[in-house]
PDB file of C-alpha atoms in Angstrom:
ATOM      1  CA  UNK A   1     -45.868 111.263   7.453  1.00  0.00           C
ATOM      2  CA  UNK A   2     -44.031 107.954   7.194  1.00  0.00           C
ATOM      3  CA  UNK A   3     -42.403 106.498   4.124  1.00  0.00           C
ATOM      4  CA  UNK A   4     -42.733 102.812   3.459  1.00  0.00           C
ATOM      5  CA  UNK A   5     -43.197 100.370   0.621  1.00  0.00           C
ATOM      6  CA  UNK A   6     -46.652  98.991  -0.174  1.00  0.00           C
ATOM      7  CA  UNK A   7     -47.334  95.518   1.280  1.00  0.00           C
ATOM      8  CA  UNK A   8     -45.757  92.599  -0.551  1.00  0.00           C
ATOM      9  CA  UNK A   9     -49.058  91.243  -1.865  1.00  0.00           C
ATOM     10  CA  UNK A  10     -49.774  94.531  -3.623  1.00  0.00           C
ATOM     11  CA  UNK A  11     -46.303  94.659  -5.119  1.00  0.00           C
ATOM     12  CA  UNK A  12     -46.584  91.032  -6.265  1.00  0.00           C
ATOM     13  CA  UNK A  13     -49.945  91.775  -7.863  1.00  0.00           C
ATOM     14  CA  UNK A  14     -48.443  94.743  -9.681  1.00  0.00           C
ATOM     15  CA  UNK A  15     -45.578  92.577 -10.961  1.00  0.00           C
ATOM     16  CA  UNK A  16     -47.969  89.821 -12.052  1.00  0.00           C
ATOM     17  CA  UNK A  17     -50.346  92.137 -13.916  1.00  0.00           C
ATOM     18  CA  UNK A  18     -47.549  94.262 -15.344  1.00  0.00           C
ATOM     19  CA  UNK A  19     -45.618  91.274 -16.674  1.00  0.00           C
ATOM     20  CA  UNK A  20     -48.812  89.727 -18.017  1.00  0.00           C
ATOM     21  CA  UNK A  21     -49.659  92.878 -19.952  1.00  0.00           C
ATOM     22  CA  UNK A  22     -46.068  93.261 -21.151  1.00  0.00           C
ATOM     23  CA  UNK A  23     -46.068  89.782 -22.692  1.00  0.00           C
ATOM     24  CA  UNK A  24     -49.560  90.367 -24.076  1.00  0.00           C
ATOM     25  CA  UNK A  25     -48.201  93.475 -25.806  1.00  0.00           C
ATOM     26  CA  UNK A  26     -45.170  91.626 -27.191  1.00  0.00           C
ATOM     27  CA  UNK A  27     -47.062  88.546 -28.362  1.00  0.00           C
ATOM     28  CA  UNK A  28     -50.235  90.339 -29.428  1.00  0.00           C
ATOM     29  CA  UNK A  29     -48.406  92.920 -31.520  1.00  0.00           C
ATOM     30  CA  UNK A  30     -46.378  90.109 -33.084  1.00  0.00           C
ATOM     31  CA  UNK A  31     -49.565  88.308 -34.091  1.00  0.00           C
ATOM     32  CA  UNK A  32     -51.080  91.519 -35.463  1.00  0.00           C
ATOM     33  CA  UNK A  33     -47.874  92.234 -37.390  1.00  0.00           C
ATOM     34  CA  UNK A  34     -47.981  88.804 -39.015  1.00  0.00           C
ATOM     35  CA  UNK A  35     -51.589  89.346 -40.049  1.00  0.00           C
ATOM     36  CA  UNK A  36     -51.144  92.913 -41.289  1.00  0.00           C
ATOM     37  CA  UNK A  37     -47.803  92.455 -43.082  1.00  0.00           C
ATOM     38  CA  UNK A  38     -47.616  88.765 -43.956  1.00  0.00           C
ATOM     39  CA  UNK A  39     -44.910  89.145 -46.598  1.00  0.00           C
ATOM     40  CA  UNK A  40     -42.566  91.634 -44.930  1.00  0.00           C
ATOM     41  CA  UNK A  41     -40.615  90.386 -41.899  1.00  0.00           C
ATOM     42  CA  UNK A  42     -38.818  93.699 -41.475  1.00  0.00           C
ATOM     43  CA  UNK A  43     -42.115  95.559 -41.232  1.00  0.00           C
ATOM     44  CA  UNK A  44     -43.411  92.920 -38.824  1.00  0.00           C
ATOM     45  CA  UNK A  45     -40.437  93.555 -36.540  1.00  0.00           C
ATOM     46  CA  UNK A  46     -40.950  97.318 -36.762  1.00  0.00           C
ATOM     47  CA  UNK A  47     -44.593  96.967 -35.770  1.00  0.00           C
ATOM     48  CA  UNK A  48     -43.743  94.548 -32.961  1.00  0.00           C
ATOM     49  CA  UNK A  49     -40.914  96.666 -31.569  1.00  0.00           C
ATOM     50  CA  UNK A  50     -42.897  99.921 -31.724  1.00  0.00           C
ATOM     51  CA  UNK A  51     -45.767  98.432 -29.739  1.00  0.00           C
ATOM     52  CA  UNK A  52     -43.330  96.989 -27.208  1.00  0.00           C
ATOM     53  CA  UNK A  53     -41.553 100.320 -26.679  1.00  0.00           C
ATOM     54  CA  UNK A  54     -44.803 102.163 -26.073  1.00  0.00           C
ATOM     55  CA  UNK A  55     -46.386  99.398 -24.004  1.00  0.00           C
ATOM     56  CA  UNK A  56     -43.373  98.875 -21.756  1.00  0.00           C
ATOM     57  CA  UNK A  57     -43.038 102.604 -21.103  1.00  0.00           C
ATOM     58  CA  UNK A  58     -46.691 102.900 -20.094  1.00  0.00           C
ATOM     59  CA  UNK A  59     -46.609  99.784 -17.904  1.00  0.00           C
ATOM     60  CA  UNK A  60     -43.577 101.032 -15.961  1.00  0.00           C
ATOM     61  CA  UNK A  61     -45.343 104.348 -15.398  1.00  0.00           C
ATOM     62  CA  UNK A  62     -48.493 102.609 -14.166  1.00  0.00           C
ATOM     63  CA  UNK A  63     -47.030  99.888 -11.950  1.00  0.00           C
ATOM     64  CA  UNK A  64     -43.621 101.328 -11.050  1.00  0.00           C
ATOM     65  CA  UNK A  65     -44.881 103.392  -8.089  1.00  0.00           C
ATOM     66  CA  UNK A  66     -46.292 100.196  -6.531  1.00  0.00           C
ATOM     67  CA  UNK A  67     -43.633  97.542  -7.138  1.00  0.00           C
ATOM     68  CA  UNK A  68     -40.788  99.298  -8.920  1.00  0.00           C
ATOM     69  CA  UNK A  69     -41.980  97.976 -12.275  1.00  0.00           C
ATOM     70  CA  UNK A  70     -39.324  95.265 -12.567  1.00  0.00           C
ATOM     71  CA  UNK A  71     -41.310  92.725 -14.666  1.00  0.00           C
ATOM     72  CA  UNK A  72     -38.022  90.812 -14.908  1.00  0.00           C
ATOM     73  CA  UNK A  73     -36.402  88.302 -12.514  1.00  0.00           C
ATOM     74  CA  UNK A  74     -32.847  89.364 -13.379  1.00  0.00           C
ATOM     75  CA  UNK A  75     -33.678  92.973 -12.499  1.00  0.00           C
ATOM     76  CA  UNK A  76     -35.220  91.832  -9.209  1.00  0.00           C
ATOM     77  CA  UNK A  77     -32.224  89.574  -8.480  1.00  0.00           C
ATOM     78  CA  UNK A  78     -29.807  92.402  -9.228  1.00  0.00           C
ATOM     79  CA  UNK A  79     -31.831  94.657  -6.932  1.00  0.00           C
ATOM     80  CA  UNK A  80     -31.491  92.095  -4.125  1.00  0.00           C
ATOM     81  CA  UNK A  81     -27.773  91.564  -4.775  1.00  0.00           C
ATOM     82  CA  UNK A  82     -26.905  95.250  -4.804  1.00  0.00           C
ATOM     83  CA  UNK A  83     -29.097  96.236  -1.870  1.00  0.00           C
ATOM     84  CA  UNK A  84     -28.211  93.484   0.610  1.00  0.00           C
ATOM     85  CA  UNK A  85     -25.154  95.324   1.993  1.00  0.00           C
ATOM     86  CA  UNK A  86     -26.993  98.604   2.324  1.00  0.00           C
ATOM     87  CA  UNK A  87     -30.301  97.405   3.745  1.00  0.00           C
ATOM     88  CA  UNK A  88     -32.094  98.508   0.586  1.00  0.00           C
ATOM     89  CA  UNK A  89     -33.791  96.707  -2.264  1.00  0.00           C
ATOM     90  CA  UNK A  90     -35.593  93.368  -2.081  1.00  0.00           C
ATOM     91  CA  UNK A  91     -34.975  90.686   0.511  1.00  0.00           C
ATOM     92  CA  UNK A  92     -34.916  86.981  -0.432  1.00  0.00           C
ATOM     93  CA  UNK A  93     -38.600  86.437   0.349  1.00  0.00           C
ATOM     94  CA  UNK A  94     -39.572  89.424  -1.766  1.00  0.00           C
ATOM     95  CA  UNK A  95     -37.251  88.296  -4.569  1.00  0.00           C
ATOM     96  CA  UNK A  96     -38.853  84.842  -4.675  1.00  0.00           C
ATOM     97  CA  UNK A  97     -42.341  86.332  -4.613  1.00  0.00           C
ATOM     98  CA  UNK A  98     -41.511  88.775  -7.398  1.00  0.00           C
ATOM     99  CA  UNK A  99     -40.019  86.006  -9.562  1.00  0.00           C
ATOM    100  CA  UNK A 100     -43.028  83.708  -9.161  1.00  0.00           C
ATOM    101  CA  UNK A 101     -45.418  86.572  -9.944  1.00  0.00           C
ATOM    102  CA  UNK A 102     -43.390  87.585 -13.001  1.00  0.00           C
ATOM    103  CA  UNK A 103     -43.249  84.075 -14.478  1.00  0.00           C
ATOM    104  CA  UNK A 104     -46.939  83.438 -13.813  1.00  0.00           C
ATOM    105  CA  UNK A 105     -47.821  86.795 -15.335  1.00  0.00           C
ATOM    106  CA  UNK A 106     -45.687  86.137 -18.415  1.00  0.00           C
ATOM    107  CA  UNK A 107     -47.393  82.804 -19.109  1.00  0.00           C
ATOM    108  CA  UNK A 108     -50.757  84.462 -18.611  1.00  0.00           C
ATOM    109  CA  UNK A 109     -49.794  87.200 -21.057  1.00  0.00           C
ATOM    110  CA  UNK A 110     -49.143  84.715 -23.853  1.00  0.00           C
ATOM    111  CA  UNK A 111     -52.421  82.944 -23.181  1.00  0.00           C
ATOM    112  CA  UNK A 112     -54.257  86.283 -23.137  1.00  0.00           C
ATOM    113  CA  UNK A 113     -52.755  87.364 -26.469  1.00  0.00           C
ATOM    114  CA  UNK A 114     -53.688  84.043 -28.054  1.00  0.00           C
ATOM    115  CA  UNK A 115     -57.272  84.422 -26.825  1.00  0.00           C
ATOM    116  CA  UNK A 116     -57.569  88.010 -28.075  1.00  0.00           C
ATOM    117  CA  UNK A 117     -56.601  86.897 -31.587  1.00  0.00           C
ATOM    118  CA  UNK A 118     -58.761  83.749 -31.493  1.00  0.00           C
ATOM    119  CA  UNK A 119     -55.767  81.444 -31.490  1.00  0.00           C
ATOM    120  CA  UNK A 120     -55.387  78.350 -29.394  1.00  0.00           C
ATOM    121  CA  UNK A 121     -52.533  78.283 -26.931  1.00  0.00           C
ATOM    122  CA  UNK A 122     -49.797  76.043 -28.290  1.00  0.00           C
ATOM    123  CA  UNK A 123     -46.121  75.468 -27.624  1.00  0.00           C
ATOM    124  CA  UNK A 124     -43.801  77.422 -29.877  1.00  0.00           C
ATOM    125  CA  UNK A 125     -41.675  75.616 -32.457  1.00  0.00           C
ATOM    126  CA  UNK A 126     -39.421  78.597 -33.197  1.00  0.00           C
ATOM    127  CA  UNK A 127     -35.852  77.507 -32.427  1.00  0.00           C
ATOM    128  CA  UNK A 128     -33.688  80.506 -31.529  1.00  0.00           C
ATOM    129  CA  UNK A 129     -30.597  78.752 -30.168  1.00  0.00           C
ATOM    130  CA  UNK A 130     -27.531  79.866 -32.075  1.00  0.00           C
ATOM    131  CA  UNK A 131     -24.252  81.219 -30.665  1.00  0.00           C
ATOM    132  CA  UNK A 132     -25.178  84.637 -32.006  1.00  0.00           C
ATOM    133  CA  UNK A 133     -28.527  84.606 -30.247  1.00  0.00           C
ATOM    134  CA  UNK A 134     -26.916  83.699 -26.922  1.00  0.00           C
ATOM    135  CA  UNK A 135     -24.286  86.429 -27.209  1.00  0.00           C
ATOM    136  CA  UNK A 136     -27.040  88.858 -28.123  1.00  0.00           C
ATOM    137  CA  UNK A 137     -29.038  87.945 -25.015  1.00  0.00           C
ATOM    138  CA  UNK A 138     -26.001  88.451 -22.790  1.00  0.00           C
ATOM    139  CA  UNK A 139     -25.307  91.846 -24.365  1.00  0.00           C
ATOM    140  CA  UNK A 140     -28.943  92.956 -24.194  1.00  0.00           C
ATOM    141  CA  UNK A 141     -29.319  91.954 -20.540  1.00  0.00           C
ATOM    142  CA  UNK A 142     -26.012  93.525 -19.507  1.00  0.00           C
ATOM    143  CA  UNK A 143     -27.032  96.810 -21.075  1.00  0.00           C
ATOM    144  CA  UNK A 144     -30.451  96.710 -19.456  1.00  0.00           C
ATOM    145  CA  UNK A 145     -29.057  96.118 -15.958  1.00  0.00           C
ATOM    146  CA  UNK A 146     -26.418  98.810 -16.400  1.00  0.00           C
ATOM    147  CA  UNK A 147     -29.022 101.295 -17.631  1.00  0.00           C
ATOM    148  CA  UNK A 148     -31.579 100.710 -14.883  1.00  0.00           C
ATOM    149  CA  UNK A 149     -29.195 100.783 -11.936  1.00  0.00           C
ATOM    150  CA  UNK A 150     -27.068 103.653 -13.204  1.00  0.00           C
ATOM    151  CA  UNK A 151     -30.226 105.750 -13.498  1.00  0.00           C
ATOM    152  CA  UNK A 152     -31.170 104.866  -9.916  1.00  0.00           C
ATOM    153  CA  UNK A 153     -27.689 105.606  -8.587  1.00  0.00           C
ATOM    154  CA  UNK A 154     -27.589 109.031 -10.245  1.00  0.00           C
ATOM    155  CA  UNK A 155     -31.058 110.024  -8.977  1.00  0.00           C
ATOM    156  CA  UNK A 156     -32.627 109.727 -12.422  1.00  0.00           C
ATOM    157  CA  UNK A 157     -34.908 106.771 -11.670  1.00  0.00           C
ATOM    158  CA  UNK A 158     -37.939 108.698 -12.876  1.00  0.00           C
ATOM    159  CA  UNK A 159     -36.462 108.502 -16.387  1.00  0.00           C
ATOM    160  CA  UNK A 160     -36.520 104.711 -16.275  1.00  0.00           C
ATOM    161  CA  UNK A 161     -39.832 104.319 -18.114  1.00  0.00           C
ATOM    162  CA  UNK A 162     -38.840 106.112 -21.340  1.00  0.00           C
ATOM    163  CA  UNK A 163     -35.193 105.050 -21.090  1.00  0.00           C
ATOM    164  CA  UNK A 164     -35.932 101.334 -20.652  1.00  0.00           C
ATOM    165  CA  UNK A 165     -38.568 101.476 -23.379  1.00  0.00           C
ATOM    166  CA  UNK A 166     -36.124 103.158 -25.740  1.00  0.00           C
ATOM    167  CA  UNK A 167     -33.327 100.710 -24.935  1.00  0.00           C
ATOM    168  CA  UNK A 168     -35.483  97.628 -25.511  1.00  0.00           C
ATOM    169  CA  UNK A 169     -36.781  99.141 -28.734  1.00  0.00           C
ATOM    170  CA  UNK A 170     -33.255  99.736 -29.981  1.00  0.00           C
ATOM    171  CA  UNK A 171     -32.125  96.288 -28.846  1.00  0.00           C
ATOM    172  CA  UNK A 172     -34.895  94.695 -30.917  1.00  0.00           C
ATOM    173  CA  UNK A 173     -32.856  95.857 -33.896  1.00  0.00           C
ATOM    174  CA  UNK A 174     -29.207  95.712 -32.858  1.00  0.00           C
ATOM    175  CA  UNK A 175     -29.347  92.204 -31.365  1.00  0.00           C
ATOM    176  CA  UNK A 176     -29.966  89.042 -33.374  1.00  0.00           C
ATOM    177  CA  UNK A 177     -32.215  87.651 -30.621  1.00  0.00           C
ATOM    178  CA  UNK A 178     -34.513  90.724 -30.640  1.00  0.00           C
ATOM    179  CA  UNK A 179     -33.594  91.295 -26.994  1.00  0.00           C
ATOM    180  CA  UNK A 180     -35.723  89.144 -24.729  1.00  0.00           C
ATOM    181  CA  UNK A 181     -33.364  90.090 -21.835  1.00  0.00           C
ATOM    182  CA  UNK A 182     -35.865  88.641 -19.352  1.00  0.00           C
ATOM    183  CA  UNK A 183     -36.214  85.043 -18.085  1.00  0.00           C
ATOM    184  CA  UNK A 184     -39.915  85.434 -17.226  1.00  0.00           C
ATOM    185  CA  UNK A 185     -40.767  86.818 -20.652  1.00  0.00           C
ATOM    186  CA  UNK A 186     -38.683  84.065 -22.237  1.00  0.00           C
ATOM    187  CA  UNK A 187     -40.674  81.390 -20.402  1.00  0.00           C
ATOM    188  CA  UNK A 188     -43.967  83.100 -21.196  1.00  0.00           C
ATOM    189  CA  UNK A 189     -43.219  83.210 -24.908  1.00  0.00           C
ATOM    190  CA  UNK A 190     -42.996  79.413 -25.004  1.00  0.00           C
ATOM    191  CA  UNK A 191     -46.794  79.343 -24.948  1.00  0.00           C
ATOM    192  CA  UNK A 192     -47.470  80.915 -28.335  1.00  0.00           C
ATOM    193  CA  UNK A 193     -46.496  79.436 -31.685  1.00  0.00           C
ATOM    194  CA  UNK A 194     -46.499  82.834 -33.373  1.00  0.00           C
ATOM    195  CA  UNK A 195     -44.073  85.584 -34.393  1.00  0.00           C
ATOM    196  CA  UNK A 196     -42.843  86.245 -30.827  1.00  0.00           C
ATOM    197  CA  UNK A 197     -42.635  82.622 -29.672  1.00  0.00           C
ATOM    198  CA  UNK A 198     -39.591  80.640 -28.611  1.00  0.00           C
ATOM    199  CA  UNK A 199     -39.255  76.857 -28.606  1.00  0.00           C
ATOM    200  CA  UNK A 200     -38.726  75.227 -25.199  1.00  0.00           C
ATOM    201  CA  UNK A 201     -35.393  73.796 -26.357  1.00  0.00           C
ATOM    202  CA  UNK A 202     -34.064  77.344 -26.779  1.00  0.00           C
ATOM    203  CA  UNK A 203     -35.145  78.592 -23.355  1.00  0.00           C
ATOM    204  CA  UNK A 204     -32.380  77.170 -21.086  1.00  0.00           C
ATOM    205  CA  UNK A 205     -29.654  78.702 -23.241  1.00  0.00           C
ATOM    206  CA  UNK A 206     -31.440  82.052 -23.338  1.00  0.00           C
ATOM    207  CA  UNK A 207     -31.891  82.140 -19.568  1.00  0.00           C
ATOM    208  CA  UNK A 208     -28.264  81.190 -18.906  1.00  0.00           C
ATOM    209  CA  UNK A 209     -27.143  83.915 -21.321  1.00  0.00           C
ATOM    210  CA  UNK A 210     -29.414  86.418 -19.562  1.00  0.00           C
ATOM    211  CA  UNK A 211     -27.963  85.488 -16.166  1.00  0.00           C
ATOM    212  CA  UNK A 212     -24.444  85.858 -17.539  1.00  0.00           C
ATOM    213  CA  UNK A 213     -25.394  89.199 -19.039  1.00  0.00           C
ATOM    214  CA  UNK A 214     -26.842  90.376 -15.741  1.00  0.00           C
ATOM    215  CA  UNK A 215     -23.605  89.446 -13.980  1.00  0.00           C
ATOM    216  CA  UNK A 216     -21.631  91.348 -16.611  1.00  0.00           C
ATOM    217  CA  UNK A 217     -23.912  94.349 -16.259  1.00  0.00           C
ATOM    218  CA  UNK A 218     -23.506  94.327 -12.476  1.00  0.00           C
ATOM    219  CA  UNK A 219     -19.732  94.140 -12.824  1.00  0.00           C
ATOM    220  CA  UNK A 220     -19.699  97.148 -15.126  1.00  0.00           C
ATOM    221  CA  UNK A 221     -22.099  99.001 -12.859  1.00  0.00           C
ATOM    222  CA  UNK A 222     -19.951  98.503  -9.756  1.00  0.00           C
ATOM    223  CA  UNK A 223     -16.839  99.519 -11.660  1.00  0.00           C
ATOM    224  CA  UNK A 224     -18.518 102.751 -12.722  1.00  0.00           C
ATOM    225  CA  UNK A 225     -20.748 103.376  -9.675  1.00  0.00           C
ATOM    226  CA  UNK A 226     -19.300 101.551  -6.630  1.00  0.00           C
ATOM    227  CA  UNK A 227     -22.095 102.706  -4.302  1.00  0.00           C
ATOM    228  CA  UNK A 228     -24.922 101.678  -6.639  1.00  0.00           C
ATOM    229  CA  UNK A 229     -26.496  99.445  -3.984  1.00  0.00           C
ATOM    230  CA  UNK A 230     -27.496 102.415  -1.868  1.00  0.00           C
ATOM    231  CA  UNK A 231     -30.106 103.332  -4.477  1.00  0.00           C
ATOM    232  CA  UNK A 232     -31.686  99.871  -4.840  1.00  0.00           C
ATOM    233  CA  UNK A 233     -35.039 101.108  -3.517  1.00  0.00           C
ATOM    234  CA  UNK A 234     -35.352 103.355  -6.579  1.00  0.00           C
ATOM    235  CA  UNK A 235     -35.274 100.493  -9.121  1.00  0.00           C
ATOM    236  CA  UNK A 236     -36.961 100.667 -11.572  1.00  0.00           C
ATOM    237  CA  UNK A 237     -39.126 103.528 -10.337  1.00  0.00           C
ATOM    238  CA  UNK A 238     -38.994 104.972  -6.808  1.00  0.00           C
ATOM    239  CA  UNK A 239     -41.775 103.131  -5.008  1.00  0.00           C
ATOM    240  CA  UNK A 240     -41.870 104.238  -1.416  1.00  0.00           C
ATOM    241  CA  UNK A 241     -45.425 105.442  -0.867  1.00  0.00           C
ATOM    242  CA  UNK A 242     -46.111 108.218   1.599  1.00  0.00           C
ATOM    243  CA  UNK A 243     -48.895 107.379   3.985  1.00  0.00           C
ATOM    244  CA  UNK A 244     -50.381 109.336   6.852  1.00  0.00           C
ATOM    245  CA  UNK A 245     -49.242 107.957  10.218  1.00  0.00           C
TER     246      UNK A 245
END
């Protein structure tokens, strides 16, 4: 028996479909929440966050064994950064391929959600750029990176699906931005003028805050787990498939 990762095209397909479905869950549940609870924003957020927690957990379980279930360019970039000294994780070609697949999938997810609810695809007008939102995105992304890579380093990568789902669900509520924590998802949510949308003018600030948060999360990770890069192949889910030689 030999142990190797699936070919890049299969991993890219998993990232594209997984990110597409993730954004469809986020946007679609936001639309449903608006329709079901039109006069209660708190209940809308509860409905949206609950669907996201469950959907994200399931998607990581489904696609994680193929691609790692990143669905997030900052997670993929952190995987490359940590693994480059240890010969683990993504290389630059794989990182670029993952990022393109994730962004394309995220845009497709918004379009899909709009279609499912008989809405036309339109550019969001929801401005989310405030200092509080940007700090929230940095905090949310730092926590996400620290969580994912600390689980991998301590041989608990198989807990990533429920742990990441739970963290994002909690961060919906303890951050003012509702925890996008993902540049691809942020770009994808431009293409829906609904509950989960974000105006294009807000996107650059969000992405910069997410990058800063990822850097902070990596700094904390290396302070706590200096050899974290050795486990980069187990992010988010161990994905080395055993095949018969």
